[in-house]
Amino acid sequence: MEETYILGIESSCDETAAAVVKNGRTVLSNVIYSQIDIHTLYGGVVPEIASRKHIEKITQVIDEALREAKVPLERMDAISVTYGPGLVGALLVGVGAAKAIAYAAEKPLVPVHHIEGHIAANYIEYPDLEPPFLCLVVSGGHTHLVRVMDYDRFEVIGRTHDDAAGEAFDKVARAIGLGYPGGPKIDKAAKEGNPSAIDFPRAKISGAEFDFSFSGVKSAVLNYLNQCEMKQMEVNRADVAASFQEAVVDVLVERAVAAAKRSGEKRIAVAGGVAANSRLRAAMKEACEKEGLSLCYPSPVYCTDNAVMIAVQGYYEFLKGHLADYSLNAVPNLAVGEDRFGRACR
Ligand code: KG4
Ligand code: ZN
C-alpha cells in the first residue's frame, strides 16, 4: 500500500506546533513551541502576544517537523491545519502558513476542527480504536460528551452550560495562588491534599442529564477562600485543590459512564488538556473497569495542544475528500460537529 504523509499545523491558542504523521497513525515528528512562559507573566493567554509569537515561530516549527520526520515537503500528500475554534489572530497564522505551503508546493489543503483533532489524538496509541465510541472532551475552552459515529461524524450529547472544565481548573488555581496554567498545578498540589476535606458542590442540570456546569464549584471555592479570610483561618491549598479536583472529576466520570450506558457505547475515550489530569485518568479507569467499558486516553503530550492530532484527523478528512480552497478562513467560534460551511452536522 502507498504510504500517506500528512503535515499538520496547529496555532489555535498558545502552542505553535507542526507534525508529520504516516497513514493517520504513525507519528514521524511532533514539534511544539510552547508560549506558556510568556503568558505566565500575565496570568493567562494574551491573544495579541500569542499571535505575534506564532508569526515568529511558525516557519521554524514547520521546518523542524519536516526535518525530524525525514520526509520532504514534496512527499507530503496534504497539509492539514486547525481553522477553529480558537483565538482568531492565532488561528490566522496557522491557516495563512498552511495556505501558503499548500499553494507553493501544490498540495491539497485540509481544514481540521481543533476539538475533532483532540478526539483523534486517541487513534495514535490505540491502533485498534475505530468509531463508533463515546468521547469525553475536556479542554480549556470545551467540555463535551460526543458520540463519534465516524471519523468525520460527531453528535454532541452533553455540554457545559458555563465554564469549561479546564477553565474552572485555571480560575481556581489562580484564586489559590498557584498561577497559570492551573490544571497541571492543581493536579500536582492535589496529590498532597485530602479530597474529602471540603465538600464542594457537584452540579446537576435538570432535564439535561449529560450536561455540565462548573461555575457553581468555582464560586464555592471562592466563597470558601473568602470565609477563611474573614475568619482569619489559614487555607490549606492542597486540600482545596484536592477537594475541588475531586468534585470536578466525580461529575465528569459519572456523566461519561451514564452517557455510555445510555447510548450503548462500549468504549469511552477521553480527550483535551484536562484528559492529562492524573485523578481523572485514575477515576475513569476505575469506573470503566467496574462497568465493563473499555477506556482510552492519549499520553499527556497528546492531550494538550499539539499538531500530531491535527495531522491524524487531517488524514481521515483527506480520505473523505474534505478539502478547502485558498478562501479558507479562521472560524474562532466553530461548534463541535459543525463543518466549515456552518452546517449542523456532516
Ligand atoms: O486542550 P488544551 O491544551 O487547550 C484547549 O484547547 O483549550 O487544554 C488546556 C487546558 C487548560 O485549562 C489546562 O489547565 C488544562 O487543560 N490542563 C489540565 C492538566 N493539564 C492541562 N487540567 C487538569 N489537570 C492537568 N494535568
Ligand atoms: Zn486544545
Coordinates of C-alpha atoms and ligand atoms in Angstrom, one line a residue:
M1 CA 0.0 0.0 0.0
E2 CA 1.2 3.5 -0.8
E3 CA 2.1 5.5 2.3
T4 CA 0.1 8.7 3.0
Y5 CA 2.0 11.5 4.7
I6 CA 0.2 14.5 6.3
L7 CA 1.8 17.6 7.6
G8 CA -0.3 19.0 10.5
I9 CA -0.2 22.6 11.7
E10 CA -1.7 23.9 15.0
S11 CA -1.8 27.5 16.3
S12 CA -5.2 28.0 17.9
C13 CA -4.1 29.1 21.3
D14 CA -0.6 29.4 22.9
E15 CA 1.2 26.5 21.3
T16 CA 2.8 26.8 17.8
A17 CA 3.0 23.2 16.6
A18 CA 3.7 21.1 13.5
A19 CA 3.9 17.4 13.0
V20 CA 4.2 14.7 10.3
V21 CA 2.1 11.6 10.6
K22 CA 2.1 8.5 8.3
N23 CA -1.1 6.7 7.4
G24 CA -3.0 8.6 10.1
R25 CA -1.5 6.5 13.0
T26 CA 2.3 6.7 13.0
V27 CA 4.0 9.8 14.4
L28 CA 7.1 10.8 12.5
S29 CA 7.6 14.1 14.2
N30 CA 5.9 16.3 16.8
V31 CA 7.3 19.8 17.3
I32 CA 5.7 22.1 19.8
Y33 CA 6.9 25.6 20.7
S34 CA 5.0 26.5 23.9
Q35 CA 4.4 30.1 24.8
I36 CA 3.4 29.3 28.3
D37 CA 6.4 31.0 29.9
I38 CA 5.5 34.3 28.3
H39 CA 1.8 34.2 29.2
T40 CA 2.5 33.1 32.8
L41 CA 3.8 36.6 33.4
Y42 CA 0.2 37.9 32.7
G43 CA -1.7 35.1 34.5
G44 CA -3.3 33.8 31.3
V45 CA -3.1 33.9 27.5
V46 CA -2.8 37.3 26.0
P47 CA -4.2 36.9 22.4
E48 CA -2.2 39.7 20.8
I49 CA 1.1 38.3 22.2
A50 CA 0.1 34.8 21.1
S51 CA -0.5 35.9 17.5
R52 CA 2.9 37.7 17.3
K53 CA 4.8 34.7 18.8
H54 CA 3.0 32.3 16.3
I55 CA 4.2 34.5 13.4
E56 CA 7.8 34.5 14.8
K57 CA 7.9 30.7 15.3
I58 CA 5.6 29.1 12.7
T59 CA 8.1 28.6 9.8
Q60 CA 10.8 27.4 12.1
V61 CA 8.5 24.9 13.7
I62 CA 7.2 23.5 10.4
D63 CA 10.8 23.2 9.0
E64 CA 11.8 21.3 12.1
A65 CA 8.8 18.9 11.9
L66 CA 9.7 18.1 8.3
R67 CA 13.4 17.7 9.2
E68 CA 12.7 15.5 12.2
A69 CA 10.3 13.3 10.1
K70 CA 13.0 12.9 7.4
V71 CA 10.3 13.2 4.8
P72 CA 10.5 16.2 2.4
L73 CA 7.6 18.6 1.8
E74 CA 7.4 17.3 -1.8
R75 CA 6.4 13.8 -0.4
M76 CA 3.5 15.2 1.7
D77 CA 0.1 14.1 0.5
A78 CA -1.7 17.0 2.1
I79 CA -1.3 20.0 4.5
S80 CA -3.8 19.9 7.4
V81 CA -4.4 22.9 9.7
T82 CA -6.6 23.9 12.6
Y83 CA -9.1 26.5 11.4
G84 CA -11.2 26.8 14.5
P85 CA -12.3 27.1 17.2
G86 CA -9.7 29.3 19.0
L87 CA -8.3 32.8 19.1
V88 CA -8.8 34.4 15.7
G89 CA -5.4 36.1 15.4
A90 CA -3.7 32.9 16.5
L91 CA -5.7 30.7 14.1
L92 CA -5.0 33.0 11.2
V93 CA -1.2 32.5 11.5
G94 CA -1.5 28.7 11.1
V95 CA -4.2 29.0 8.4
G96 CA -2.1 31.5 6.5
A97 CA 1.0 29.4 6.7
A98 CA -0.8 26.2 5.6
K99 CA -2.4 28.0 2.6
A100 CA 1.0 29.4 1.5
I101 CA 2.7 26.0 1.7
A102 CA -0.2 24.2 0.0
Y103 CA -0.1 26.8 -2.8
A104 CA 3.6 26.8 -3.2
A105 CA 4.1 23.0 -3.0
E106 CA 0.8 22.3 -4.9
K107 CA -0.7 20.2 -2.1
P108 CA -4.3 19.7 -1.0
L109 CA -5.3 21.8 1.9
V110 CA -7.3 20.0 4.7
P111 CA -9.1 22.1 7.3
V112 CA -9.3 20.5 10.8
H113 CA -11.6 21.3 13.7
H114 CA -9.5 21.7 16.8
I115 CA -11.8 19.6 19.1
E116 CA -12.1 16.9 16.5
G117 CA -8.3 16.9 16.5
H118 CA -8.3 16.4 20.3
I119 CA -10.6 13.4 19.8
A120 CA -8.4 12.0 17.1
A121 CA -5.4 12.1 19.4
N122 CA -6.8 8.8 20.8
Y123 CA -6.1 7.0 17.5
I124 CA -2.3 7.4 17.9
E125 CA -1.7 5.0 20.7
Y126 CA -4.8 2.7 20.2
P127 CA -4.3 1.2 16.8
D128 CA -7.5 -0.8 17.0
L129 CA -9.6 2.2 18.0
E130 CA -12.3 3.0 15.4
P131 CA -15.6 4.8 15.6
P132 CA -18.2 4.4 17.0
F133 CA -17.2 5.3 20.5
L134 CA -18.1 7.9 23.1
C135 CA -15.7 10.7 23.8
L136 CA -15.4 13.0 26.9
V137 CA -13.8 16.1 25.6
V138 CA -12.3 18.3 28.4
S139 CA -10.2 21.2 27.4
G140 CA -9.6 24.8 28.4
G141 CA -12.5 26.0 26.3
H142 CA -14.7 22.9 25.9
T143 CA -16.5 20.3 27.9
H144 CA -18.5 18.0 25.7
L145 CA -19.8 14.4 25.6
V146 CA -19.6 13.4 22.0
R147 CA -20.7 10.3 20.1
V148 CA -18.1 9.7 17.5
M149 CA -20.1 7.9 14.8
D150 CA -17.5 8.0 12.1
Y151 CA -14.1 9.7 11.7
D152 CA -15.9 12.8 10.4
R153 CA -19.3 12.5 12.1
F154 CA -20.0 13.7 15.6
E155 CA -23.1 14.0 17.7
V156 CA -22.9 16.2 20.9
I157 CA -25.0 14.6 23.6
G158 CA -23.7 16.7 26.6
R159 CA -22.1 20.1 27.0
T160 CA -21.2 22.7 29.7
H161 CA -23.7 25.5 30.4
D162 CA -21.0 27.8 31.6
D163 CA -17.3 27.3 32.3
A164 CA -15.3 24.6 30.6
A165 CA -13.6 22.1 33.0
G166 CA -10.1 23.4 32.2
E167 CA -11.3 27.0 32.6
A168 CA -12.5 26.1 36.1
F169 CA -9.1 24.5 36.9
D170 CA -7.3 27.6 35.7
K171 CA -9.6 30.0 37.7
V172 CA -9.4 28.0 40.9
A173 CA -5.6 27.7 40.6
R174 CA -5.4 31.5 40.2
A175 CA -7.6 32.0 43.3
I176 CA -5.5 29.8 45.5
G177 CA -2.3 31.4 44.2
L178 CA -0.9 28.5 42.1
G179 CA -0.6 30.6 38.9
Y180 CA -1.0 29.7 35.2
P181 CA -1.6 27.2 33.7
G182 CA -3.8 26.0 36.5
G183 CA -4.6 22.4 35.5
P184 CA -1.2 20.8 36.0
K185 CA -0.6 22.8 39.1
I186 CA -3.8 21.7 40.8
D187 CA -3.1 18.2 39.7
K188 CA 0.3 18.3 41.5
A189 CA -0.9 20.2 44.6
A190 CA -3.9 17.8 45.0
K191 CA -1.5 14.9 45.4
E192 CA -0.6 16.3 48.9
G193 CA -4.2 17.1 49.9
N194 CA -7.3 15.4 51.2
P195 CA -10.0 15.1 48.5
S196 CA -12.7 14.8 51.2
A197 CA -11.6 17.8 53.3
I198 CA -14.1 20.2 51.8
D199 CA -17.5 19.2 50.3
F200 CA -17.7 21.3 47.1
P201 CA -20.9 21.0 45.0
R202 CA -21.4 18.6 42.1
A203 CA -23.9 20.4 39.9
K204 CA -26.7 18.5 38.1
I205 CA -28.7 20.2 35.3
S206 CA -32.4 19.3 35.4
G207 CA -33.7 18.0 32.2
A208 CA -30.2 17.6 30.6
E209 CA -28.6 14.6 32.4
F210 CA -25.4 14.7 30.3
D211 CA -24.8 18.4 30.6
F212 CA -22.3 20.1 33.0
S213 CA -22.0 23.3 35.0
F214 CA -18.7 24.3 36.7
S215 CA -19.4 27.9 37.6
G216 CA -21.0 26.7 40.9
V217 CA -18.0 24.7 42.1
K218 CA -15.7 27.6 41.1
S219 CA -17.9 30.1 43.1
A220 CA -17.9 27.7 46.1
V221 CA -14.1 27.6 46.1
L222 CA -14.0 31.5 46.0
N223 CA -16.6 31.7 48.9
Y224 CA -14.6 29.2 50.9
L225 CA -11.5 31.2 50.5
N226 CA -13.3 34.4 51.4
Q227 CA -14.8 32.8 54.5
C228 CA -11.3 31.6 55.6
E229 CA -10.0 35.1 55.2
M230 CA -12.8 36.6 57.2
K231 CA -12.3 34.1 60.0
Q232 CA -8.6 34.5 59.7
M233 CA -8.2 30.8 59.1
E234 CA -5.2 29.5 57.3
V235 CA -6.1 28.0 53.9
N236 CA -4.7 24.5 53.2
R237 CA -4.1 24.9 49.4
A238 CA -3.5 21.2 48.9
D239 CA -6.9 20.3 50.5
V240 CA -8.7 23.0 48.4
A241 CA -7.0 21.7 45.2
A242 CA -7.7 18.0 46.0
S243 CA -11.4 18.7 47.1
F244 CA -12.1 20.9 44.0
Q245 CA -10.5 18.4 41.7
E246 CA -12.5 15.5 43.2
A247 CA -15.8 17.4 42.7
V248 CA -15.0 18.1 39.0
V249 CA -13.7 14.6 38.4
D250 CA -16.7 13.0 40.1
V251 CA -19.1 14.8 37.7
L252 CA -17.1 14.1 34.6
V253 CA -16.8 10.4 35.3
E254 CA -20.4 9.9 36.4
R255 CA -21.8 11.6 33.3
A256 CA -19.4 10.0 30.9
V257 CA -20.3 6.5 32.2
A258 CA -24.0 7.3 32.3
A259 CA -23.9 8.5 28.7
A260 CA -22.0 5.4 27.5
K261 CA -24.6 3.2 29.2
R262 CA -27.5 5.1 27.6
S263 CA -26.0 5.3 24.1
G264 CA -24.9 1.6 24.2
E265 CA -21.2 2.5 23.5
K266 CA -18.8 0.0 25.0
R267 CA -15.7 2.3 24.6
I268 CA -15.0 5.6 26.2
A269 CA -12.2 7.9 25.0
V270 CA -11.1 11.0 26.9
A271 CA -9.5 14.0 25.1
G272 CA -8.3 17.5 25.6
G273 CA -5.9 19.2 28.1
V274 CA -7.8 18.1 31.2
A275 CA -7.5 14.4 30.0
A276 CA -3.9 14.7 31.2
N277 CA -5.2 15.0 34.8
S278 CA -3.9 12.1 36.8
R279 CA -7.0 11.9 39.1
L280 CA -9.4 11.9 36.1
R281 CA -7.5 9.2 34.4
A282 CA -7.4 7.0 37.6
A283 CA -11.1 7.6 38.4
M284 CA -12.2 6.9 34.8
K285 CA -10.2 3.7 34.8
E286 CA -11.8 2.5 38.0
A287 CA -15.3 3.4 36.8
C288 CA -14.9 1.8 33.4
E289 CA -13.5 -1.4 34.9
K290 CA -16.5 -1.6 37.2
E291 CA -18.9 -1.1 34.3
G292 CA -17.1 -3.4 31.8
L293 CA -16.4 -0.5 29.5
S294 CA -13.1 -0.1 27.7
L295 CA -11.2 3.1 28.1
C296 CA -8.6 5.0 26.2
Y297 CA -6.8 8.3 26.8
P298 CA -3.8 9.8 25.0
S299 CA -0.4 10.2 26.6
P300 CA -0.3 13.6 28.3
V301 CA 1.7 15.2 25.4
Y302 CA -1.1 14.3 23.0
C303 CA -3.8 15.6 25.4
T304 CA -2.7 19.2 25.4
D305 CA -2.4 21.1 22.2
N306 CA -0.2 19.6 19.5
A307 CA -0.2 19.2 15.8
V308 CA 0.0 15.4 15.7
M309 CA -3.7 15.2 16.4
I310 CA -4.3 17.7 13.6
A311 CA -2.4 15.5 11.2
V312 CA -4.3 12.4 12.3
Q313 CA -7.7 14.0 11.9
G314 CA -6.4 15.6 8.7
Y315 CA -5.6 12.2 7.3
Y316 CA -9.2 11.0 7.8
E317 CA -10.7 14.2 6.4
F318 CA -8.3 13.8 3.4
L319 CA -9.5 10.3 2.8
K320 CA -13.1 11.5 2.9
G321 CA -12.2 14.3 0.4
H322 CA -12.9 17.2 2.7
L323 CA -10.6 19.7 1.2
A324 CA -10.6 23.5 1.3
D325 CA -9.6 26.1 -1.3
Y326 CA -7.5 29.2 -0.7
S327 CA -10.5 31.1 0.6
L328 CA -10.2 29.1 3.9
N329 CA -10.6 31.4 6.8
A330 CA -10.2 31.1 10.6
V331 CA -13.5 30.4 12.4
P332 CA -13.0 31.3 16.1
N333 CA -16.3 30.1 17.4
L334 CA -16.7 26.9 15.3
A335 CA -19.0 24.4 17.2
V336 CA -18.3 20.7 17.5
G337 CA -20.0 18.7 14.7
E338 CA -20.2 21.9 12.6
D339 CA -18.3 21.9 9.3
R340 CA -16.5 24.8 7.5
F341 CA -19.8 25.8 5.8
G342 CA -21.6 26.1 9.0
R343 CA -23.9 23.1 8.6
A344 CA -25.1 21.5 11.8
C345 CA -23.6 18.1 11.2
R346 CA -21.8 16.4 8.3
Ligands
KG4_1 O1 -6.7 21.2 25.1 P1 -5.9 22.3 25.7 O2 -4.4 22.2 25.7 O3 -6.2 23.6 25.1 C1 -7.5 23.9 24.7 O4 -7.9 23.5 23.5 O5 -8.2 24.6 25.5 O6 -6.3 22.4 27.2 C2 -5.8 23.3 28.1 C3 -6.5 23.1 29.4 C4 -6.1 24.2 30.4 O7 -7.2 24.7 31.0 C5 -5.2 23.4 31.4 O8 -5.2 24.0 32.7 C6 -5.8 22.1 31.4 O9 -6.1 21.9 30.0 N1 -4.9 21.0 31.8 C7 -5.1 20.3 32.9 C8 -4.0 19.4 33.1 N2 -3.1 19.7 32.1 C9 -3.7 20.7 31.3 N3 -6.2 20.3 33.8 C10 -6.1 19.4 34.8 N4 -5.1 18.6 35.0 C11 -4.0 18.6 34.2 N5 -3.0 17.8 34.5
ZN2 ZN -6.9 22.3 22.6

